[in-house]
Coordinates of C-alpha atoms in Angstrom, one line a residue:
Chain A
M266 CA 108.8 101.0 96.4
A267 CA 110.6 103.9 97.8
V268 CA 111.1 107.0 97.8
Y269 CA 112.4 108.3 101.4
T270 CA 113.3 112.1 100.5
D271 CA 110.9 114.7 99.6
V272 CA 112.7 116.4 96.4
S273 CA 111.4 120.0 96.2
D274 CA 112.0 121.7 92.2
A275 CA 113.6 125.3 94.4
D276 CA 116.7 121.8 96.4
L277 CA 116.7 120.6 92.4
D278 CA 117.5 123.3 91.0
A279 CA 120.7 124.3 93.5
F280 CA 121.3 120.4 93.8
L281 CA 121.8 121.3 89.1
A282 CA 123.1 124.2 89.5
D283 CA 126.8 122.2 90.0
Y284 CA 125.9 120.3 87.1
D285 CA 125.8 121.3 82.6
L286 CA 123.1 119.0 82.2
G287 CA 120.7 122.2 81.1
E288 CA 116.7 123.1 82.0
V289 CA 114.8 120.3 83.7
L290 CA 111.8 118.9 81.6
A291 CA 110.4 116.1 83.8
F292 CA 111.0 114.9 87.6
K293 CA 109.8 111.9 89.6
G294 CA 109.8 109.8 92.2
I295 CA 110.4 106.6 90.3
A296 CA 110.0 103.0 92.8
E297 CA 113.0 101.1 92.3
G298 CA 115.2 100.4 94.5
V299 CA 114.7 99.7 98.1
E300 CA 117.7 101.5 100.4
N301 CA 117.9 104.6 98.6
S302 CA 115.5 107.5 97.4
N303 CA 115.2 107.7 93.0
F304 CA 113.6 109.6 90.8
L305 CA 113.7 110.0 87.4
L306 CA 114.8 113.1 85.8
R307 CA 115.0 114.4 82.0
T308 CA 116.6 117.3 81.1
E309 CA 117.8 119.3 77.9
A310 CA 120.9 116.8 78.1
G311 CA 118.4 113.4 78.1
S312 CA 117.2 111.2 80.5
Y313 CA 119.2 110.5 84.1
I314 CA 118.4 109.1 87.4
L315 CA 119.2 110.5 90.5
T316 CA 119.7 109.1 93.8
L317 CA 119.9 110.1 97.5
F318 CA 121.8 107.6 99.3
E319 CA 119.7 107.1 102.9
K320 CA 121.0 105.8 106.2
R321 CA 121.5 102.6 105.4
V322 CA 124.4 102.9 103.0
N323 CA 127.9 103.9 103.9
A324 CA 128.7 107.5 102.9
G325 CA 132.2 106.4 103.0
D326 CA 131.7 103.5 100.2
L327 CA 130.0 105.4 97.6
P328 CA 133.1 106.3 95.8
F329 CA 133.5 102.8 94.9
F330 CA 129.8 102.5 93.5
L331 CA 130.5 105.2 91.5
D332 CA 133.9 104.2 90.3
L333 CA 132.9 100.7 89.8
M334 CA 130.3 102.0 87.2
K335 CA 132.3 104.2 85.4
H336 CA 135.4 101.6 85.1
L337 CA 132.2 99.3 84.0
V338 CA 131.4 101.6 81.9
D339 CA 134.8 101.9 79.9
R340 CA 135.0 98.5 80.0
G341 CA 132.3 98.3 78.0
L342 CA 129.9 96.8 80.2
N343 CA 126.1 98.7 80.1
C344 CA 125.8 99.8 83.3
P345 CA 124.3 103.1 84.6
L346 CA 127.1 106.7 83.8
P347 CA 127.7 108.7 87.2
I348 CA 127.3 112.1 85.8
M349 CA 130.5 114.4 86.3
R350 CA 129.3 118.3 88.2
R351 CA 131.5 121.4 86.9
D352 CA 133.0 120.5 89.5
G353 CA 134.9 116.9 88.6
A354 CA 133.4 115.3 91.7
V355 CA 130.4 112.3 90.9
L356 CA 128.9 113.1 94.6
G357 CA 127.4 116.1 95.8
E358 CA 124.6 116.4 98.4
L359 CA 120.7 117.2 98.1
C360 CA 118.4 117.5 101.0
G361 CA 121.1 116.7 103.3
R362 CA 121.9 113.3 101.9
P363 CA 124.6 112.4 99.9
A364 CA 123.3 112.2 96.3
T365 CA 124.3 111.6 92.4
I366 CA 122.9 111.4 88.8
I367 CA 123.5 108.7 87.0
S368 CA 122.5 107.7 83.4
F369 CA 119.4 106.6 82.6
L370 CA 119.3 102.7 80.8
D371 CA 116.5 101.3 79.2
G372 CA 115.4 98.0 79.5
V373 CA 112.6 96.2 81.1
A374 CA 113.4 93.3 84.2
I375 CA 112.3 90.2 83.2
R376 CA 109.5 88.6 86.3
R377 CA 109.9 85.8 85.4
P378 CA 113.4 84.6 83.4
R379 CA 113.6 81.5 80.6
A380 CA 116.3 79.6 80.3
E381 CA 117.2 81.7 77.8
H382 CA 117.1 84.8 80.0
C383 CA 119.4 83.0 82.4
R384 CA 122.2 82.1 79.7
K385 CA 122.6 85.9 79.2
L386 CA 122.4 86.7 82.5
G387 CA 125.7 84.0 83.4
E388 CA 127.6 85.1 80.2
V389 CA 127.1 89.0 81.7
L390 CA 127.9 87.6 84.9
A391 CA 131.1 86.5 84.1
K392 CA 131.9 89.6 81.3
F393 CA 130.9 91.9 84.9
H394 CA 133.9 89.6 86.8
L395 CA 136.4 90.2 84.3
A396 CA 135.8 93.8 83.6
T397 CA 136.5 94.1 87.2
A398 CA 140.2 92.3 87.4
D399 CA 142.2 94.9 86.9
F400 CA 139.4 97.6 89.1
P401 CA 142.1 99.2 91.5
T402 CA 139.8 98.9 94.6
G403 CA 138.3 96.5 97.0
R404 CA 135.8 96.9 99.6
P405 CA 134.9 93.7 102.3
N406 CA 131.6 92.2 101.6
D407 CA 130.0 93.1 105.5
L408 CA 127.5 90.6 104.6
S409 CA 129.7 87.6 104.5
L410 CA 129.8 84.8 107.7
A411 CA 130.7 88.0 110.3
G412 CA 128.1 90.0 109.0
W413 CA 125.0 87.3 108.9
R414 CA 126.2 86.7 112.3
Q415 CA 126.1 90.1 113.3
V416 CA 122.0 90.8 112.0
Y417 CA 121.4 86.8 113.4
D418 CA 122.3 88.3 116.9
G419 CA 120.2 91.3 116.8
I420 CA 116.9 88.9 115.9
A421 CA 114.5 88.4 118.7
P422 CA 114.5 84.7 119.5
K423 CA 110.9 85.2 120.7
E424 CA 109.4 87.5 118.0
A425 CA 110.9 85.3 115.8
D426 CA 109.6 82.1 117.1
A427 CA 106.8 83.9 116.9
A428 CA 106.5 84.5 113.3
F429 CA 108.2 81.5 112.1
P430 CA 108.9 78.5 114.7
G431 CA 111.8 77.1 114.7
L432 CA 113.4 79.0 112.4
R433 CA 116.0 81.0 114.0
A434 CA 117.3 78.2 116.4
R435 CA 117.9 76.0 112.1
M436 CA 119.7 79.2 111.5
G437 CA 121.6 79.5 114.1
R438 CA 122.9 75.6 113.7
E439 CA 123.9 76.8 109.7
L440 CA 125.8 79.6 111.3
D441 CA 128.1 77.1 112.9
Q442 CA 128.4 75.2 110.1
M443 CA 128.8 77.6 107.9
D444 CA 131.7 79.2 110.3
K445 CA 133.3 76.1 109.8
L446 CA 133.0 74.7 106.5
W447 CA 132.7 78.5 104.4
P448 CA 134.7 78.3 101.5
Q449 CA 138.4 80.5 101.7
N450 CA 140.0 81.1 98.4
L451 CA 138.2 80.8 95.6
P452 CA 139.4 82.6 93.3
S453 CA 138.0 86.4 94.4
G454 CA 137.2 89.4 93.1
V455 CA 134.5 92.5 92.9
I456 CA 131.3 91.0 92.9
H457 CA 127.7 92.3 91.8
A458 CA 126.7 90.5 95.6
D459 CA 122.3 91.4 94.6
L460 CA 122.1 90.5 90.8
F461 CA 117.9 90.1 91.5
T462 CA 115.3 90.0 88.5
D463 CA 115.0 94.1 89.2
N464 CA 118.5 94.3 88.3
V465 CA 119.1 93.2 85.2
F466 CA 117.4 95.0 82.2
F467 CA 116.1 93.3 79.3
L468 CA 115.9 95.0 75.7
H469 CA 114.7 92.6 72.3
N470 CA 115.4 89.4 75.2
D471 CA 119.3 90.6 75.3
V472 CA 120.9 92.5 78.5
S473 CA 120.5 96.1 77.7
G474 CA 122.5 96.5 81.6
L475 CA 122.9 95.7 84.7
I476 CA 122.1 98.7 88.0
D477 CA 122.4 98.5 91.6
F478 CA 125.5 98.7 91.8
Y479 CA 125.3 99.4 96.1
F480 CA 126.6 95.7 97.0
A481 CA 128.7 95.5 95.3
C482 CA 131.9 93.6 97.3
T483 CA 135.2 92.0 96.7
D484 CA 133.9 88.4 97.5
A485 CA 134.4 84.8 95.8
Y486 CA 133.4 85.0 92.2
A487 CA 131.6 81.5 92.3
Y488 CA 129.3 82.8 95.2
D489 CA 127.9 85.6 92.5
L490 CA 127.0 82.8 90.5
V491 CA 125.2 81.2 93.1
I492 CA 123.0 84.0 94.6
C493 CA 122.2 84.4 90.8
L494 CA 121.5 81.0 90.7
N495 CA 118.5 81.6 94.1
A496 CA 117.3 84.2 92.6
W497 CA 116.4 82.6 88.9
C498 CA 116.2 79.0 88.8
F499 CA 113.3 78.8 91.2
E500 CA 109.9 78.5 89.8
P501 CA 107.3 80.3 92.2
D502 CA 106.7 77.0 94.1
M503 CA 109.9 76.9 95.1
A504 CA 110.8 74.0 93.0
F505 CA 114.7 74.5 91.5
N506 CA 114.5 74.1 87.9
V507 CA 117.4 72.8 86.9
T508 CA 117.3 73.6 82.6
K509 CA 117.8 77.4 83.9
A510 CA 119.9 76.4 85.9
R511 CA 122.2 74.7 83.3
A512 CA 121.2 77.6 81.1
L513 CA 122.6 80.1 83.2
V514 CA 126.2 78.1 84.7
S515 CA 127.3 77.3 81.1
G516 CA 126.8 80.8 79.9
Y517 CA 128.6 81.7 82.9
Q518 CA 131.4 79.2 81.9
S519 CA 131.2 80.3 78.1
V520 CA 132.6 84.0 79.3
R521 CA 134.8 82.3 82.2
P522 CA 135.5 78.8 83.2
L523 CA 135.3 77.8 86.3
E524 CA 137.8 75.9 87.8
R525 CA 137.5 72.7 89.7
Q526 CA 137.6 74.3 93.3
E527 CA 134.8 76.4 92.6
I528 CA 132.5 74.5 91.6
E529 CA 133.4 71.8 93.9
A530 CA 132.0 75.0 96.1
L531 CA 129.4 75.4 94.6
P532 CA 126.8 73.9 97.3
L533 CA 128.4 75.3 100.0
L534 CA 128.6 78.3 98.6
A535 CA 125.2 78.2 97.8
R536 CA 123.6 77.5 101.3
G537 CA 126.4 80.5 102.6
A538 CA 124.1 82.5 99.8
S539 CA 121.0 81.1 101.1
I540 CA 121.1 82.0 104.7
R541 CA 122.9 85.9 103.7
F542 CA 119.2 86.8 102.6
L543 CA 117.7 85.2 105.0
V544 CA 118.6 86.8 108.3
T545 CA 118.3 90.0 106.0
R546 CA 114.8 88.9 105.6
L547 CA 114.0 87.7 109.1
N548 CA 115.2 91.2 110.2
D549 CA 113.5 93.2 108.0
W550 CA 110.1 91.0 108.2
L551 CA 110.5 92.0 111.9
S552 CA 111.6 95.3 112.3
V553 CA 109.0 96.5 109.8
P554 CA 106.0 98.4 111.6
E555 CA 102.8 96.8 111.4
G556 CA 100.5 97.9 108.4
A557 CA 103.4 99.4 106.9
L558 CA 102.4 100.4 103.1
V559 CA 105.6 98.4 102.1
V560 CA 105.7 94.5 102.5
P561 CA 108.7 93.1 103.6
K562 CA 109.8 89.7 101.5
N563 CA 108.5 86.7 103.1
P564 CA 112.2 84.9 104.8
Q565 CA 110.5 81.2 104.5
E566 CA 111.7 81.6 100.3
Y567 CA 115.2 81.7 101.2
A568 CA 114.1 78.9 104.4
T569 CA 112.9 77.3 101.2
K570 CA 115.7 77.5 98.9
L571 CA 118.7 76.8 102.1
A572 CA 117.0 73.7 102.8
F573 CA 116.9 72.9 99.2
H574 CA 121.1 73.3 99.1
Q575 CA 121.3 71.7 102.5
G576 CA 119.8 68.4 100.5
V577 CA 122.7 69.2 97.7
Y578 CA 125.2 66.8 97.6
D579 CA 127.7 68.2 95.1
A580 CA 127.5 70.6 91.4
R581 CA 125.6 67.7 89.6
F582 CA 122.6 68.6 91.4
Y583 CA 122.8 72.1 89.0
G584 CA 122.8 70.7 86.3
L585 CA 127.2 70.3 85.8
D586 CA 128.2 68.2 84.3
F587 CA 132.0 67.1 85.6
D588 CA 133.5 64.1 86.8
Chain B
M225 CA 103.2 108.3 96.4
A226 CA 102.1 105.5 95.0
V227 CA 102.2 102.3 93.1
Y228 CA 99.5 100.0 94.9
T229 CA 100.0 97.5 92.4
D230 CA 102.7 95.3 90.7
V231 CA 102.7 94.5 87.3
S232 CA 105.1 92.2 85.7
D233 CA 106.8 92.3 82.6
A234 CA 104.7 89.7 81.5
D235 CA 101.3 91.6 82.4
L236 CA 102.1 94.5 80.8
D237 CA 103.4 92.6 77.2
A238 CA 100.3 91.2 77.3
F239 CA 98.2 94.8 77.9
L240 CA 100.4 97.0 75.4
A241 CA 99.4 94.0 72.7
D242 CA 96.8 95.8 71.9
Y243 CA 98.4 99.1 71.2
D244 CA 100.9 100.1 68.6
L245 CA 103.3 101.4 70.8
G246 CA 106.2 99.3 69.4
E247 CA 108.6 97.9 71.7
V248 CA 108.9 98.3 75.8
L249 CA 111.8 100.9 76.4
A250 CA 111.7 101.4 79.7
F251 CA 108.2 100.7 82.6
K252 CA 108.5 101.8 86.2
G253 CA 105.8 102.9 89.4
I254 CA 106.6 106.0 90.0
A255 CA 104.9 108.3 92.9
E256 CA 102.5 110.5 91.3
G257 CA 98.9 110.4 92.5
V258 CA 97.1 108.9 95.3
E259 CA 94.3 107.2 94.4
N260 CA 95.6 105.8 90.8
S261 CA 99.1 103.2 90.8
N262 CA 101.1 105.4 88.0
F263 CA 104.2 103.8 85.7
L264 CA 106.4 105.4 83.7
L265 CA 106.2 104.0 79.7
R266 CA 108.9 104.6 76.9
T267 CA 108.0 102.6 73.8
E268 CA 110.1 102.7 70.5
A269 CA 107.0 105.5 69.9
G270 CA 107.0 107.8 72.8
S271 CA 106.7 108.5 76.4
Y272 CA 103.8 107.9 78.6
I273 CA 102.1 107.2 81.7
L274 CA 99.9 103.4 82.6
T275 CA 97.8 104.4 85.0
L276 CA 96.2 101.7 87.0
F277 CA 92.4 103.0 88.4
E278 CA 92.8 101.7 92.2
K279 CA 89.3 101.2 94.0
R280 CA 88.9 104.6 95.0
V281 CA 87.5 105.3 91.7
N282 CA 84.5 104.6 89.9
A283 CA 85.3 103.1 87.1
G284 CA 82.2 104.1 85.4
D285 CA 83.5 108.0 86.0
L286 CA 86.0 106.3 83.7
P287 CA 85.2 107.4 80.3
F288 CA 83.9 111.5 81.2
F289 CA 87.8 112.0 82.3
L290 CA 89.7 110.4 79.5
D291 CA 86.8 111.8 77.0
L292 CA 87.0 115.4 78.8
M293 CA 91.4 115.0 78.8
K294 CA 90.8 114.4 75.1
H295 CA 88.1 117.7 74.8
L296 CA 90.8 119.6 75.9
V297 CA 93.8 118.3 74.1
D298 CA 91.3 119.5 71.4
R299 CA 90.5 122.3 72.2
G300 CA 94.9 122.9 72.6
L301 CA 94.7 122.9 76.2
N302 CA 98.1 120.9 77.2
C303 CA 96.8 118.2 79.4
P304 CA 97.7 114.4 78.5
L305 CA 96.2 112.5 75.2
P306 CA 94.4 109.5 76.6
I307 CA 96.3 106.8 74.0
M308 CA 94.0 104.9 72.1
R309 CA 94.2 101.1 71.7
R310 CA 93.9 99.0 67.9
D311 CA 89.8 99.3 68.3
G312 CA 89.3 102.5 69.4
A313 CA 88.5 102.3 73.1
V314 CA 90.8 104.3 75.6
L315 CA 90.1 101.7 78.4
G316 CA 91.4 98.6 78.9
E317 CA 92.4 96.0 81.8
L318 CA 95.8 94.8 83.7
C319 CA 96.0 93.1 87.1
G320 CA 92.4 93.4 87.1
R321 CA 91.8 97.3 87.1
P322 CA 90.5 99.3 84.7
A323 CA 93.5 100.7 83.2
T324 CA 94.7 103.3 80.4
I325 CA 97.8 105.1 79.1
I326 CA 98.2 108.4 78.4
S327 CA 100.5 110.8 77.2
F328 CA 103.6 112.0 79.3
L329 CA 103.5 115.5 79.6
D330 CA 106.4 117.3 80.6
G331 CA 107.0 120.5 83.1
V332 CA 107.6 120.5 86.6
A333 CA 105.4 120.6 89.5
I334 CA 106.4 124.3 91.6
R335 CA 106.7 123.1 95.4
R336 CA 106.4 126.9 96.2
P337 CA 104.7 129.3 93.8
R338 CA 105.4 132.7 93.2
A339 CA 102.9 135.2 92.4
E340 CA 103.6 135.3 88.1
H341 CA 102.9 131.3 88.9
C342 CA 99.3 132.2 90.9
R343 CA 98.7 134.0 87.6
K344 CA 99.3 132.1 85.1
L345 CA 97.4 129.5 87.2
G346 CA 94.6 132.0 87.3
E347 CA 95.3 132.3 83.4
V348 CA 95.2 128.8 82.3
L349 CA 92.6 127.9 84.9
A350 CA 90.3 130.3 83.3
K351 CA 90.8 128.4 80.0
F352 CA 90.0 125.9 81.0
H353 CA 86.6 126.7 82.3
L354 CA 86.2 128.5 78.8
A355 CA 87.2 125.1 77.0
T356 CA 85.0 122.7 78.7
A357 CA 81.5 125.0 77.9
D358 CA 80.9 122.9 75.2
F359 CA 81.6 119.9 76.7
P360 CA 78.5 117.8 76.1
T361 CA 78.9 115.7 79.4
G362 CA 79.3 116.1 83.2
R363 CA 79.6 114.4 86.2
P364 CA 78.0 115.4 89.8
N365 CA 80.0 116.6 92.3
D366 CA 80.3 114.7 95.0
L367 CA 82.3 115.8 97.2
S368 CA 80.0 118.6 97.5
L369 CA 77.8 119.7 100.7
A370 CA 76.2 115.7 100.9
G371 CA 79.4 114.4 100.0
W372 CA 81.6 116.7 102.8
R373 CA 78.6 115.3 105.4
Q374 CA 79.1 112.0 104.4
V375 CA 82.5 111.4 104.7
Y376 CA 82.5 113.4 107.9
D377 CA 79.2 111.1 109.2
G378 CA 81.9 108.1 109.2
I379 CA 84.6 109.6 111.0
A380 CA 84.6 108.8 114.5
P381 CA 83.8 111.4 117.2
K382 CA 86.3 109.8 119.8
E383 CA 89.3 108.6 117.2
A384 CA 88.6 112.5 115.9
D385 CA 88.6 114.1 119.8
A386 CA 91.3 112.1 120.3
A387 CA 94.1 113.2 117.4
F388 CA 91.9 117.4 117.3
P389 CA 90.6 117.7 120.2
G390 CA 87.5 120.1 119.4
L391 CA 87.8 120.2 115.5
R392 CA 85.0 117.6 115.1
A393 CA 82.2 119.7 116.5
R394 CA 84.3 122.8 114.7
M395 CA 83.5 121.1 111.2
G396 CA 79.7 120.0 112.7
R397 CA 78.5 123.6 113.2
E398 CA 80.4 124.6 109.3
L399 CA 78.8 121.9 107.7
D400 CA 75.1 123.3 109.6
Q401 CA 76.7 126.9 108.9
M402 CA 77.1 125.4 104.5
D403 CA 73.8 123.7 104.5
K404 CA 72.5 127.0 104.8
L405 CA 74.4 129.8 103.6
W406 CA 75.8 127.8 100.4
P407 CA 75.9 129.8 97.4
Q408 CA 73.4 128.3 94.8
N409 CA 73.1 128.8 90.5
L410 CA 76.8 130.9 90.2
P411 CA 78.0 130.2 86.4
S412 CA 78.5 126.5 86.7
G413 CA 80.6 123.9 84.0
V414 CA 83.0 121.2 84.5
I415 CA 85.8 122.1 87.0
H416 CA 89.0 120.2 87.5
A417 CA 88.6 120.3 91.6
D418 CA 91.8 119.5 92.6
L419 CA 94.9 121.6 90.9
F420 CA 97.5 121.7 94.0
T421 CA 100.2 122.5 92.8
D422 CA 101.7 118.6 92.1
N423 CA 98.9 119.0 89.5
V424 CA 100.5 121.8 87.4
F425 CA 103.5 121.2 85.4
F426 CA 105.7 124.3 84.4
L427 CA 108.2 124.9 82.1
H428 CA 110.6 128.2 81.4
N429 CA 107.9 129.6 83.6
D430 CA 105.1 128.6 81.9
V431 CA 102.4 126.2 82.4
S432 CA 103.1 123.4 80.0
G433 CA 99.7 121.3 81.5
L434 CA 97.8 120.6 83.8
I435 CA 97.9 116.4 85.1
D436 CA 94.9 113.9 87.0
F437 CA 91.8 115.1 86.0
Y438 CA 90.1 111.9 88.5
F439 CA 88.0 114.3 90.6
A440 CA 86.5 116.9 88.1
C441 CA 83.0 117.2 88.0
T442 CA 80.4 119.6 87.6
D443 CA 80.2 122.7 89.6
A444 CA 80.9 126.4 90.0
Y445 CA 83.9 127.8 88.4
A446 CA 84.6 130.8 91.0
Y447 CA 84.9 127.2 93.5
D448 CA 87.4 125.5 91.6
L449 CA 88.9 129.1 91.6
V450 CA 88.8 128.8 95.6
I451 CA 90.1 125.6 95.5
C452 CA 93.5 127.2 94.1
L453 CA 93.1 129.8 96.4
N454 CA 93.5 128.3 99.7
A455 CA 95.8 125.2 97.8
W456 CA 98.4 128.7 96.2
C457 CA 98.6 131.7 98.4
F458 CA 99.2 130.4 101.9
E459 CA 102.3 130.6 103.1
P460 CA 104.3 127.2 104.8
D461 CA 103.1 129.6 108.6
M462 CA 99.6 129.6 106.8
A463 CA 100.3 134.0 106.4
F464 CA 97.6 134.4 103.7
N465 CA 99.6 135.7 100.9
V466 CA 97.0 138.2 99.6
T467 CA 99.6 139.8 96.8
K468 CA 99.4 135.5 95.3
A469 CA 96.0 135.7 95.7
R470 CA 95.1 139.3 93.7
A471 CA 97.7 137.4 90.9
L472 CA 95.8 134.7 91.1
V473 CA 92.5 136.4 90.4
S474 CA 93.5 138.5 88.0
G475 CA 95.4 136.3 85.9
Y476 CA 91.7 134.4 86.1
Q477 CA 90.1 137.4 85.1
S478 CA 92.2 138.3 82.4
V479 CA 90.3 135.8 80.4
R480 CA 87.3 134.4 82.2
P481 CA 86.3 138.0 84.1
L482 CA 84.2 136.5 87.2
E483 CA 80.5 137.8 87.2
R484 CA 79.4 140.2 90.6
Q485 CA 77.3 136.8 92.1
E486 CA 80.7 135.1 92.4
I487 CA 82.3 137.4 93.8
E488 CA 80.3 138.4 96.4
A489 CA 80.2 134.6 96.9
L490 CA 84.2 133.8 96.6
P491 CA 84.1 134.2 100.6
L492 CA 81.6 131.2 101.6
L493 CA 82.8 128.8 98.2
A494 CA 86.1 129.3 99.9
R495 CA 85.2 128.0 103.4
G496 CA 83.6 125.1 101.6
A497 CA 86.1 124.5 99.7
S498 CA 88.3 124.7 103.0
I499 CA 85.5 122.4 104.9
R500 CA 85.5 119.8 101.4
F501 CA 89.5 119.1 102.4
L502 CA 89.4 119.4 105.7
V503 CA 86.8 116.1 106.6
T504 CA 88.6 113.8 103.4
R505 CA 92.3 114.5 105.2
L506 CA 90.6 114.0 108.7
N507 CA 88.7 111.1 107.5
D508 CA 92.4 110.0 106.0
W509 CA 94.5 110.8 108.9
L510 CA 92.0 108.2 111.5
S511 CA 92.1 105.7 108.4
V512 CA 95.9 105.2 107.8
P513 CA 97.1 102.3 109.7
E514 CA 99.8 103.3 112.1
G515 CA 103.5 103.2 110.7
A516 CA 102.4 103.5 107.4
L517 CA 105.4 104.7 105.5
V518 CA 102.9 107.3 103.9
V519 CA 102.2 109.7 105.5
P520 CA 98.6 111.0 105.4
K521 CA 98.6 114.8 105.2
N522 CA 97.8 117.0 108.2
P523 CA 93.9 118.3 108.5
Q524 CA 94.7 120.9 110.4
E525 CA 96.2 122.9 107.6
Y526 CA 92.6 123.7 106.0
A527 CA 91.1 124.0 109.8
T528 CA 93.7 126.8 110.0
K529 CA 92.3 127.9 106.1
L530 CA 88.4 127.2 107.2
A531 CA 89.0 130.0 110.0
F532 CA 91.4 132.1 107.8
H533 CA 87.9 132.8 106.0
Q534 CA 85.2 132.6 108.5
G535 CA 86.5 135.6 109.0
V536 CA 86.7 137.2 106.1
Y537 CA 83.8 139.3 105.3
D538 CA 84.0 140.3 101.2
A539 CA 86.1 139.2 98.3
R540 CA 88.4 142.3 99.3
F541 CA 90.6 140.6 101.4
Y542 CA 91.1 138.3 99.1
G543 CA 93.1 141.0 96.7
L544 CA 89.7 141.9 94.4
D545 CA 88.9 145.5 94.1
F546 CA 85.5 146.2 94.5
D547 CA 82.9 148.5 95.8

């Protein structure tokens, strides 16, 4: 849940003076997004989400994210559309922070997806990759090899070991391995990089849209797929559900068939996708003040997923048929 | 801000099976209410607020609150209407908590009301009091004299003095005074008891509705008025704005003229309305764990208001003309 900045009606009125949205009918802080403050905004013109970008987002990256959303909508992919101000800009300032208004997307996040949801996700992920092929700009993934190492180096060994004995050392060994083994030169382009179940809305069992593009970056398409594999295909008890994995990957391949080198790289990519969330979750876990009402996600989940992928020989373990 | 309970799409679907609201189009936790978890719910039938009542609300009181809202809507006062389930009930259970769905009310809370807003508030408050005159049930105010004392007695002297030196002793003296002086036998009925600016929505500079009836109880009408006086008529620097006070009271009197004894009791009632929020805010302040992201309201504000009212001889200080 996240509403970090308090926006008064007067602040809001001043901000909206730059837009053509009519009078405000409702304005409520919503518990969505962990990096930003988000508000439901209903005006005479329709329903919107107003987002204030808090410190953790690099303001220089915002045009990339907003242009990307507009590009996706232009290509027929359902995602929020940044709303233009009277001067043509899509980014303003509110309460001293960069702020934007995007269209409101109907749909509900599915907490416990079934295989059919995983298949739909695979299809839409592949459509997303195809739709961004002609997107003119990119953004380096600051949470890849070097970024993982940087977050890892900031984690105090003593505190980490007190909370999760031995975990930090295991992570260090995995990072050393990744430095040597990380696949290069895979088909790449703009990826979402954070397609957890909260960021995929469904209506009538179809994907109604994707949200939260604020981790989007340039990286291997197959890496995006294994981020989803980790987020969607493990059961609450951490059992890997190969039926869901097969549905996810075959949904993806029905739109964009994977190349041989991508399939071969999947286990390593999945290890990378695990260490990526493991380092940030461990870091967040140790940084949150005791007694805080926002409970950080337990890093143990991604330690377990990492261990699973370390034991995977090839993509057959994920339900792919190949020889 | 408040979303204390996490409701999954599966939990929601099970709960909504008892309603005739069609398919869910959107469901988002919102940062409204401090005692409950609130969600924006949009279905094919319209927009609603789904509320889960957390521990601090006494489940036995819920029928009173929900019946009151329905009564007010029947009398033409704009407030959320509890939505009936197929079996006719308005209260169900979700995630192990009592839960209800109420209609969504358009409008925006005004953070810094002007005198014209205070006048409209006075009018609607008096209409609320008239509209509840024939409401068949009541609820004792558990945050009156005995309740203040109870909360006060639970405050650890050492911690209170460390945070606000001398404040607890001043509060004790005031409570002793209130025990002797608290006015009895004033015109009474159902009051809202918590009409802070967050709970009054405006549209086009008119009140579009009142929300959050979960402190409503039976008490003196004029006590409700001074709760508003405290919440609406002090400037951020704690200066008392007599223009706003005059607007509030004359708006009220344009609908329901105050009796002589009510006017005379206003300064004492205002002291009571100050100590009431002072004890709960001091208690909350000392109970919240360090580092929590939800910052409790500073009790000092109501200590200052109390001191102001202690210096008031009669209602002329509040801008009332009488002799």
